[in-house]
Coordinates of N, CA, C and O in Angstrom, one line a residue:
M10 N -59.8 45.9 30.6 CA -58.6 45.2 29.4 C -58.3 45.8 28.5 O -58.6 46.2 28.5
K11 N -56.6 45.4 28.2 CA -56.6 46.7 26.9 C -56.2 45.0 25.5 O -55.3 44.1 26.8
S12 N -56.9 45.8 24.8 CA -56.3 44.7 23.7 C -55.1 45.0 23.0 O -54.8 46.1 22.6
R13 N -54.4 44.0 22.6 CA -53.0 43.9 21.7 C -53.5 44.6 19.8 O -53.6 44.2 19.4
S14 N -52.5 46.0 19.7 CA -53.1 47.2 19.1 C -51.6 46.0 17.8 O -51.6 45.3 18.2
M15 N -52.5 45.7 16.5 CA -51.4 45.2 15.2 C -50.5 45.3 15.1 O -49.9 45.5 14.5
K16 N -50.8 47.5 15.3 CA -49.8 47.9 15.6 C -48.1 47.2 15.9 O -46.9 47.4 15.8
N17 N -48.2 47.0 17.7 CA -47.5 46.7 17.7 C -46.9 45.2 17.6 O -46.2 44.9 18.7
F18 N -47.5 44.2 16.9 CA -47.2 43.3 16.8 C -46.4 43.0 16.1 O -46.4 42.6 14.5
R19 N -44.8 41.7 16.2 CA -43.8 41.7 15.5 C -43.9 40.1 15.3 O -44.1 39.2 16.4
P20 N -45.0 40.2 13.3 CA -44.9 38.3 13.8 C -42.9 38.1 14.3 O -42.2 38.3 14.1
I21 N -42.8 36.8 14.8 CA -42.2 35.2 14.5 C -41.4 35.7 12.8 O -41.9 35.1 11.9
S22 N -39.6 35.5 13.2 CA -39.0 36.1 11.4 C -39.1 34.5 11.1 O -39.8 32.8 11.5
K23 N -39.0 34.9 10.0 CA -39.7 33.1 8.6 C -38.5 34.0 8.7 O -38.0 34.7 7.6
G24 N -38.2 32.0 8.0 CA -37.0 32.2 7.2 C -35.6 32.2 7.8 O -35.8 32.1 9.3
T25 N -34.4 32.0 7.1 CA -33.4 31.8 8.2 C -32.3 32.9 7.6 O -32.3 34.0 6.9
S26 N -31.9 33.4 8.7 CA -30.2 35.0 8.2 C -29.3 34.2 7.7 O -28.7 33.0 7.4
L27 N -28.6 34.9 6.9 CA -27.1 34.8 5.7 C -26.5 34.2 7.5 O -25.9 33.3 6.2
I28 N -26.5 34.4 8.4 CA -25.7 33.8 9.0 C -25.7 32.5 8.7 O -24.1 31.3 9.2
E29 N -26.7 31.8 10.3 CA -27.1 30.6 9.5 C -26.9 29.6 8.2 O -26.6 29.1 8.3
V30 N -26.9 29.9 7.4 CA -27.2 30.0 6.3 C -25.6 29.5 6.0 O -24.7 28.7 5.4
M31 N -24.4 30.6 6.4 CA -22.9 30.9 5.3 C -22.7 29.3 6.3 O -21.5 28.7 6.1
I32 N -23.2 29.3 8.2 CA -22.2 28.3 8.9 C -23.1 26.9 8.6 O -21.7 26.1 8.9
S33 N -23.8 26.8 8.1 CA -24.0 26.0 7.1 C -22.7 25.0 6.3 O -23.3 24.3 6.3
V34 N -22.9 26.2 4.8 CA -22.2 25.9 4.1 C -20.7 25.5 4.8 O -20.0 25.2 4.0
F35 N -20.6 26.0 5.3 CA -19.3 25.7 6.2 C -18.9 24.7 7.1 O -17.8 23.5 6.3
I36 N -20.1 24.7 7.0 CA -19.9 22.4 8.3 C -19.9 21.5 7.4 O -19.2 21.1 7.0
L37 N -20.7 21.8 5.9 CA -20.5 20.7 5.0 C -19.4 20.6 4.4 O -19.0 19.9 3.8
S38 N -18.4 21.8 4.0 CA -17.5 22.2 3.1 C -16.2 21.2 3.6 O -15.8 20.8 3.6
V39 N -16.8 21.6 6.0 CA -15.7 20.6 6.4 C -16.2 19.1 6.4 O -14.7 18.8 6.0
G40 N -16.7 19.2 6.7 CA -17.6 18.0 6.7 C -16.8 16.6 5.5 O -16.3 15.6 5.0
L41 N -16.9 17.3 3.7 CA -16.6 17.1 2.3 C -15.1 16.9 2.4 O -14.6 15.8 1.6
L42 N -14.4 18.1 2.8 CA -13.2 17.9 2.9 C -11.8 16.8 3.1 O -11.2 16.4 2.9
G43 N -13.0 16.1 4.6 CA -13.0 15.2 5.6 C -13.1 14.1 5.0 O -12.0 13.1 5.0
I44 N -13.9 13.8 4.4 CA -14.8 12.9 3.1 C -13.6 12.4 2.5 O -12.6 11.5 1.9
A45 N -13.0 13.5 1.5 CA -11.9 13.9 0.1 C -10.3 13.2 1.7 O -10.0 12.3 0.3
A46 N -10.1 13.3 2.4 CA -9.1 13.0 2.8 C -9.3 12.0 3.1 O -7.8 10.9 3.3
M47 N -10.1 10.8 3.4 CA -9.9 9.9 4.0 C -9.4 9.5 3.0 O -9.6 7.3 2.5
Q48 N -10.5 9.7 1.2 CA -10.5 8.3 1.0 C -9.0 8.3 -0.2 O -8.7 7.3 -0.6
A49 N -9.0 9.1 0.3 CA -6.4 9.8 -0.5 C -6.0 8.8 0.3 O -5.5 7.5 -0.3
T50 N -7.1 8.9 2.1 CA -5.3 8.1 2.4 C -6.0 6.8 2.4 O -4.8 5.3 2.3
S51 N -7.4 6.5 1.5 CA -7.8 4.9 1.6 C -6.8 4.5 0.3 O -5.6 3.4 0.6
L52 N -6.6 5.0 -0.6 CA -6.1 4.9 -1.3 C -4.8 4.2 -1.5 O -4.3 3.6 -2.4
R53 N -4.2 5.9 -0.9 CA -1.9 5.0 -0.8 C -2.7 3.8 0.1 O -1.6 3.0 -0.1
N54 N -3.0 3.5 1.4 CA -2.9 1.9 1.4 C -3.4 0.7 1.5 O -2.5 0.3 1.7
I55 N -4.2 1.3 0.4 CA -4.5 0.0 -0.8 C -3.2 -0.5 -2.4 O -3.9 -1.2 -1.6
Q56 N -3.0 0.9 -2.0 CA -1.8 0.7 -3.0 C -0.6 -0.3 -2.6 O 0.2 -1.4 -2.7
S57 N -0.6 0.6 -0.5 CA 1.2 -0.6 0.1 C 0.6 -1.2 0.0 O 1.0 -3.0 0.5
G58 N -1.3 -2.2 0.3 CA -1.1 -3.5 0.5 C -0.7 -4.2 -0.7 O -1.1 -6.5 -1.3
M59 N -1.8 -3.9 -1.4 CA -0.7 -4.2 -3.2 C -0.1 -4.8 -3.4 O 0.4 -5.8 -3.4
Q60 N 1.2 -3.9 -2.7 CA 3.1 -3.9 -3.3 C 3.2 -5.8 -1.8 O 3.5 -6.0 -2.4
R61 N 2.9 -5.3 -1.0 CA 2.2 -6.5 -0.3 C 2.3 -7.8 -0.4 O 2.9 -8.8 -0.6
T62 N 0.8 -7.6 -1.5 CA 0.2 -8.6 -1.0 C 1.2 -9.4 -2.7 O 2.1 -10.5 -2.6
Q63 N 1.4 -8.8 -4.0 CA 2.4 -8.5 -4.3 C 3.6 -9.3 -4.4 O 4.2 -10.3 -4.5
V64 N 4.8 -8.7 -3.2 CA 5.9 -9.1 -2.5 C 5.2 -10.4 -2.7 O 6.6 -11.6 -2.4
V65 N 4.6 -11.3 -1.1 CA 3.7 -13.0 -0.8 C 4.9 -13.6 -3.1 O 4.5 -14.7 -1.8
V66 N 3.2 -13.1 -3.3 CA 3.6 -13.7 -4.0 C 4.6 -14.1 -5.1 O 4.7 -15.1 -5.4
Q67 N 5.1 -13.1 -5.3 CA 6.7 -13.4 -6.6 C 7.6 -14.1 -5.4 O 8.8 -14.9 -5.5
T68 N 7.6 -14.1 -3.7 CA 7.9 -15.3 -2.4 C 8.5 -15.9 -3.8 O 9.1 -17.3 -3.7
Y69 N 6.3 -16.3 -3.4 CA 5.4 -18.2 -4.1 C 6.7 -18.6 -4.8 O 6.8 -20.2 -5.5
A70 N 6.8 -17.7 -6.3 CA 6.9 -18.0 -7.3 C 8.5 -18.1 -7.3 O 8.4 -19.7 -7.5
V71 N 9.2 -18.1 -6.8 CA 10.7 -18.3 -6.8 C 10.6 -18.7 -6.0 O 11.8 -19.7 -6.4
T72 N 10.3 -19.8 -4.4 CA 9.9 -20.8 -4.1 C 9.7 -22.2 -4.3 O 10.5 -23.4 -4.4
D73 N 8.4 -22.0 -5.5 CA 8.4 -23.3 -6.5 C 9.1 -23.0 -7.7 O 9.7 -24.5 -8.1
A74 N 10.3 -22.1 -7.8 CA 10.7 -22.4 -8.8 C 11.9 -23.8 -8.5 O 12.5 -24.0 -9.4
M75 N 12.2 -22.5 -6.9 CA 13.6 -23.9 -6.4 C 13.6 -24.6 -6.3 O 13.4 -25.7 -5.8
R76 N 11.7 -24.9 -5.7 CA 11.5 -25.8 -5.3 C 11.3 -27.0 -6.4 O 11.9 -28.1 -7.0
A77 N 11.1 -26.7 -7.7 CA 11.2 -27.7 -9.4 C 12.9 -27.8 -9.5 O 12.8 -29.1 -10.9
N78 N 13.4 -27.0 -8.9 CA 14.6 -27.3 -9.3 C 16.0 -27.4 -7.9 O 16.3 -26.6 -7.4
L79 N 15.3 -28.5 -7.4 CA 15.3 -28.8 -6.5 C 17.4 -29.2 -5.9 O 17.4 -29.1 -5.2
A80 N 17.8 -30.3 -6.7 CA 18.9 -30.1 -6.7 C 19.7 -29.4 -6.9 O 20.9 -29.4 -6.5
S81 N 19.9 -28.3 -7.6 CA 20.4 -26.7 -7.5 C 20.2 -26.0 -5.8 O 20.7 -25.5 -5.8
A82 N 18.6 -25.8 -5.8 CA 18.0 -25.3 -4.4 C 18.8 -25.7 -3.3 O 19.1 -25.1 -2.6
R83 N 19.4 -27.0 -4.0 CA 19.8 -27.6 -1.9 C 21.2 -27.3 -2.0 O 21.7 -27.6 -1.0
T84 N 21.8 -27.4 -3.8 CA 23.2 -27.6 -2.9 C 23.3 -25.2 -3.4 O 24.6 -24.9 -3.6
N85 N 23.0 -24.3 -3.1 CA 23.3 -22.9 -2.3 C 23.0 -22.3 -4.2 O 23.9 -21.3 -4.4
G86 N 22.8 -23.7 -5.6 CA 22.7 -22.8 -6.6 C 21.8 -21.6 -6.9 O 22.4 -20.5 -7.3
Y87 N 21.2 -21.1 -5.6 CA 20.0 -20.0 -6.4 C 20.8 -18.3 -4.6 O 20.3 -17.5 -5.2
D88 N 21.1 -19.1 -4.8 CA 22.0 -17.7 -3.4 C 22.4 -16.6 -4.1 O 22.8 -17.1 -5.6
I89 N 21.7 -15.3 -4.4 CA 22.6 -14.1 -4.0 C 22.2 -12.7 -3.5 O 21.7 -12.9 -2.4
G90 N 23.0 -12.4 -3.3 CA 23.3 -11.0 -2.1 C 22.3 -10.5 -3.4 O 21.1 -10.3 -4.4
W91 N 22.1 -9.0 -2.3 CA 20.5 -7.9 -2.8 C 21.4 -7.4 -4.7 O 21.9 -6.6 -4.6
T92 N 20.2 -7.4 -5.0 CA 20.2 -7.5 -6.8 C 19.0 -7.1 -6.5 O 17.9 -7.2 -6.4
C93 N 18.9 -5.5 -7.7 CA 17.7 -4.2 -8.7 C 18.1 -5.3 -9.6 O 16.9 -5.1 -11.0
A94 N 18.8 -5.7 -9.8 CA 18.6 -6.1 -11.9 C 18.3 -8.2 -11.9 O 20.0 -8.7 -11.3
A95 N 18.3 -8.1 -13.3 CA 18.0 -9.2 -13.7 C 19.5 -10.4 -13.6 O 20.6 -9.5 -14.7
P96 N 20.3 -10.9 -14.1 CA 21.1 -11.5 -13.7 C 21.3 -11.6 -15.1 O 19.8 -12.5 -15.8
T97 N 22.0 -12.2 -16.1 CA 22.2 -12.9 -17.3 C 23.2 -14.2 -16.8 O 23.3 -14.2 -16.8
G98 N 22.2 -15.3 -18.1 CA 22.7 -16.3 -18.4 C 21.7 -17.4 -18.9 O 20.6 -16.8 -18.8
T99 N 22.1 -18.6 -18.8 CA 21.5 -19.4 -19.7 C 21.0 -20.7 -18.5 O 19.7 -21.4 -19.3
S100 N 20.8 -20.6 -17.5 CA 20.6 -21.7 -16.8 C 19.9 -22.1 -16.7 O 19.3 -20.3 -16.1
L101 N 19.0 -22.5 -16.3 CA 17.8 -22.7 -15.9 C 17.4 -21.8 -14.1 O 16.7 -20.7 -14.0
V102 N 18.9 -21.6 -13.1 CA 18.9 -21.4 -12.2 C 18.8 -19.0 -12.6 O 18.4 -18.8 -11.7
K103 N 20.2 -19.7 -13.6 CA 20.1 -17.6 -14.3 C 18.5 -17.1 -15.0 O 17.5 -16.6 -14.3
T104 N 18.0 -17.7 -15.9 CA 16.5 -18.1 -16.1 C 15.0 -17.7 -14.6 O 14.7 -16.8 -14.9
D105 N 15.0 -19.0 -13.8 CA 14.3 -18.1 -12.5 C 14.2 -17.0 -12.0 O 13.5 -16.6 -12.3
I106 N 15.3 -16.6 -11.6 CA 15.9 -15.5 -11.1 C 15.7 -14.9 -12.0 O 15.3 -13.4 -11.2
A107 N 16.8 -14.1 -12.8 CA 15.5 -13.1 -13.3 C 14.7 -13.6 -14.2 O 13.6 -11.8 -13.8
A108 N 14.2 -13.5 -14.1 CA 11.8 -13.8 -13.9 C 11.1 -13.2 -12.8 O 10.0 -12.3 -13.0
W109 N 12.5 -13.6 -11.7 CA 11.3 -12.9 -10.7 C 11.5 -12.0 -10.0 O 10.8 -11.1 -9.4
I110 N 13.0 -11.4 -10.7 CA 13.5 -10.1 -9.8 C 12.4 -8.9 -11.6 O 12.8 -7.7 -11.3
T111 N 12.6 -9.4 -12.7 CA 11.4 -9.1 -13.8 C 10.1 -8.3 -13.4 O 10.0 -7.9 -13.1
S112 N 9.6 -9.8 -12.8 CA 7.8 -9.4 -12.8 C 7.9 -8.4 -11.6 O 7.4 -8.3 -11.4
M113 N 9.6 -9.2 -10.2 CA 8.7 -8.0 -9.0 C 9.2 -6.6 -9.4 O 8.0 -5.8 -9.2
R114 N 10.2 -6.5 -9.9 CA 10.1 -4.7 -10.5 C 9.1 -4.4 -11.4 O 8.2 -3.5 -11.5
A115 N 8.2 -5.5 -12.2 CA 6.7 -4.6 -13.1 C 5.3 -5.0 -11.9 O 4.2 -3.5 -12.5
T116 N 5.5 -5.8 -11.2 CA 4.2 -6.2 -10.1 C 4.3 -4.9 -8.6 O 3.0 -4.1 -8.5
V117 N 5.9 -4.8 -8.4 CA 5.7 -4.1 -7.7 C 6.1 -3.0 -7.3 O 5.1 -1.8 -7.1
S118 N 6.8 -2.9 -7.2 CA 7.8 -1.6 -7.7 C 8.5 -1.3 -8.6 O 9.5 -2.7 -8.8
S119 N 9.3 -0.6 -9.3 CA 10.7 -0.6 -10.3 C 11.8 -0.1 -9.8 O 12.5 0.0 -10.3
D120 N 11.6 0.3 -8.7 CA 13.0 -0.2 -7.0 C 12.9 -2.0 -6.0 O 13.3 -0.8 -5.5
A121 N 12.8 -3.1 -7.0 CA 12.3 -4.3 -6.1 C 13.6 -4.1 -6.1 O 14.0 -4.8 -7.4
C122 N 13.6 -4.2 -5.3 CA 14.7 -5.5 -5.1 C 15.4 -7.1 -4.4 O 14.2 -6.9 -3.5
G123 N 15.7 -8.0 -4.6 CA 15.0 -9.5 -4.1 C 17.2 -9.7 -3.5 O 18.2 -9.8 -3.5
R124 N 16.8 -10.7 -2.4 CA 17.4 -11.7 -2.2 C 17.8 -13.1 -1.5 O 15.9 -12.9 -1.1
I125 N 18.5 -13.4 -2.1 CA 18.4 -15.3 -1.5 C 20.0 -15.6 -1.0 O 20.2 -16.2 -1.3
M126 N 19.3 -16.5 0.2 CA 20.4 -16.4 1.7 C 19.9 -18.6 1.8 O 19.0 -18.1 1.9
C127 N 20.8 -19.2 0.6 CA 19.6 -20.9 1.8 C 20.9 -21.3 2.5 O 22.8 -21.3 2.1
A128 N 20.9 -22.4 3.6 CA 21.8 -23.0 4.2 C 21.1 -23.7 4.3 O 19.6 -24.5 5.3
S129 N 21.8 -25.3 4.8 CA 20.8 -26.2 5.6 C 20.0 -26.4 4.9 O 18.5 -26.9 5.9
S130 N 19.1 -27.2 3.9 CA 17.1 -26.7 2.7 C 17.1 -25.8 3.7 O 15.1 -26.1 3.1
V131 N 17.3 -24.1 4.1 CA 16.6 -23.6 4.1 C 16.6 -22.5 4.2 O 17.5 -21.5 3.9
C132 N 15.8 -21.9 2.9 CA 16.1 -20.6 2.2 C 16.0 -19.8 3.3 O 14.4 -19.8 3.4
T133 N 15.6 -18.2 2.8 CA 15.9 -16.9 3.0 C 15.7 -16.2 1.7 O 16.5 -15.9 1.1
I134 N 14.0 -15.3 1.3 CA 14.1 -14.6 0.6 C 13.2 -13.3 1.2 O 12.1 -13.7 1.6
D135 N 13.8 -12.1 0.5 CA 13.9 -11.0 0.8 C 13.5 -10.1 0.1 O 15.1 -10.1 -0.8
V136 N 12.2 -9.2 -0.3 CA 12.6 -9.0 -0.9 C 12.1 -7.1 -0.2 O 11.7 -6.9 0.9
R137 N 13.0 -5.7 -0.8 CA 13.2 -4.7 -0.4 C 12.1 -3.8 -1.1 O 12.7 -4.2 -3.1
W138 N 11.7 -3.0 -1.2 CA 11.0 -1.9 -2.0 C 10.9 -0.4 -1.5 O 10.3 -0.1 -0.1
N139 N 9.8 0.8 -2.0 CA 9.9 1.7 -1.5 C 8.7 2.2 -1.4 O 7.9 1.8 -2.3
D140 N 8.6 2.4 -0.5 CA 6.7 2.5 0.2 C 6.4 4.0 0.0 O 5.4 4.0 1.1
S141 N 7.6 4.8 -0.3 CA 6.7 6.6 0.7 C 5.4 7.0 -0.2 O 4.6 7.8 0.6
R142 N 5.1 6.6 -1.3 CA 3.8 6.5 -2.0 C 2.3 6.3 -0.5 O 1.7 7.3 -0.2
A143 N 2.8 5.8 -0.2 CA 1.7 5.6 1.0 C 2.2 5.9 2.4 O 1.7 7.0 3.0
T144 N 3.6 6.5 2.5 CA 3.9 6.7 4.4 C 4.6 8.3 4.3 O 3.8 8.3 4.8
G145 N 4.4 8.3 2.6 CA 4.0 10.3 2.1 C 6.4 10.8 2.9 O 6.5 11.7 2.8
G146 N 7.2 9.3 2.3 CA 8.0 10.0 3.3 C 9.3 8.8 1.9 O 8.1 7.7 1.6
S147 N 10.5 9.1 2.6 CA 10.7 8.0 1.8 C 11.5 6.8 3.4 O 12.4 6.0 3.4
T148 N 10.4 5.9 2.6 CA 9.8 5.1 3.1 C 9.8 2.9 2.8 O 10.1 3.5 2.1
V149 N 12.0 2.8 3.2 CA 11.9 1.2 2.7 C 11.6 0.1 2.7 O 11.5 0.1 4.4
E150 N 10.3 -0.3 2.5 CA 9.9 -1.4 3.1 C 10.4 -2.7 3.5 O 11.5 -3.4 1.2
Q151 N 10.7 -3.2 3.6 CA 10.8 -5.4 3.9 C 10.5 -6.3 3.9 O 9.8 -6.0 5.1
I152 N 10.1 -7.2 3.5 CA 9.4 -9.1 3.7 C 10.2 -9.7 3.5 O 10.9 -9.8 2.8
T153 N 10.6 -10.9 4.6 CA 11.7 -12.0 4.3 C 10.6 -12.4 4.8 O 9.6 -13.2 5.6
T154 N 11.1 -14.0 3.8 CA 10.1 -15.2 4.4 C 11.1 -16.5 4.2 O 12.3 -16.5 3.9
V155 N 10.6 -17.0 5.2 CA 11.5 -18.0 5.5 C 10.9 -19.7 5.0 O 9.7 -19.6 5.2
T156 N 11.6 -20.3 4.4 CA 10.9 -21.4 3.9 C 12.6 -22.2 4.0 O 13.1 -22.9 3.7
R157 N 11.6 -23.6 4.4 CA 12.2 -25.6 3.7 C 11.7 -26.8 2.6 O 10.8 -25.9 2.4
I158 N 13.8 -26.0 1.5 CA 13.1 -27.2 0.3 C 13.2 -28.2 0.9 O 14.3 -29.1 1.7

């Protein structure tokens, strides 16, 4: 029986090779880039959701103002076409609409526009704004609220 000589014995490799380390670093970096992309998408979607929430809040605010001035609201005094600029005037209706438009432009977007159309005590309130930050394009979003006053 022949014995193995120590000269022919090869030890099992110790440690890792450079290629294994490079592959591990590559996989880790791709994973970190994926996490960063998900974070950026999440932030854009959160911004879009906040704008939608603010539109609903502002729509309810103008509806409450209309209900507080019910006589003018029921005679279509609050009706306005699409406008992005706050109307001027000292009447209660004009100041309510001016406050609504100004508040929308401050909380939703600087290019937010609104419209109010009432008929037979049913009012439709529309709001448009540019949501391109969330979608990555030039997308105009619109929310419509219909309410009875």
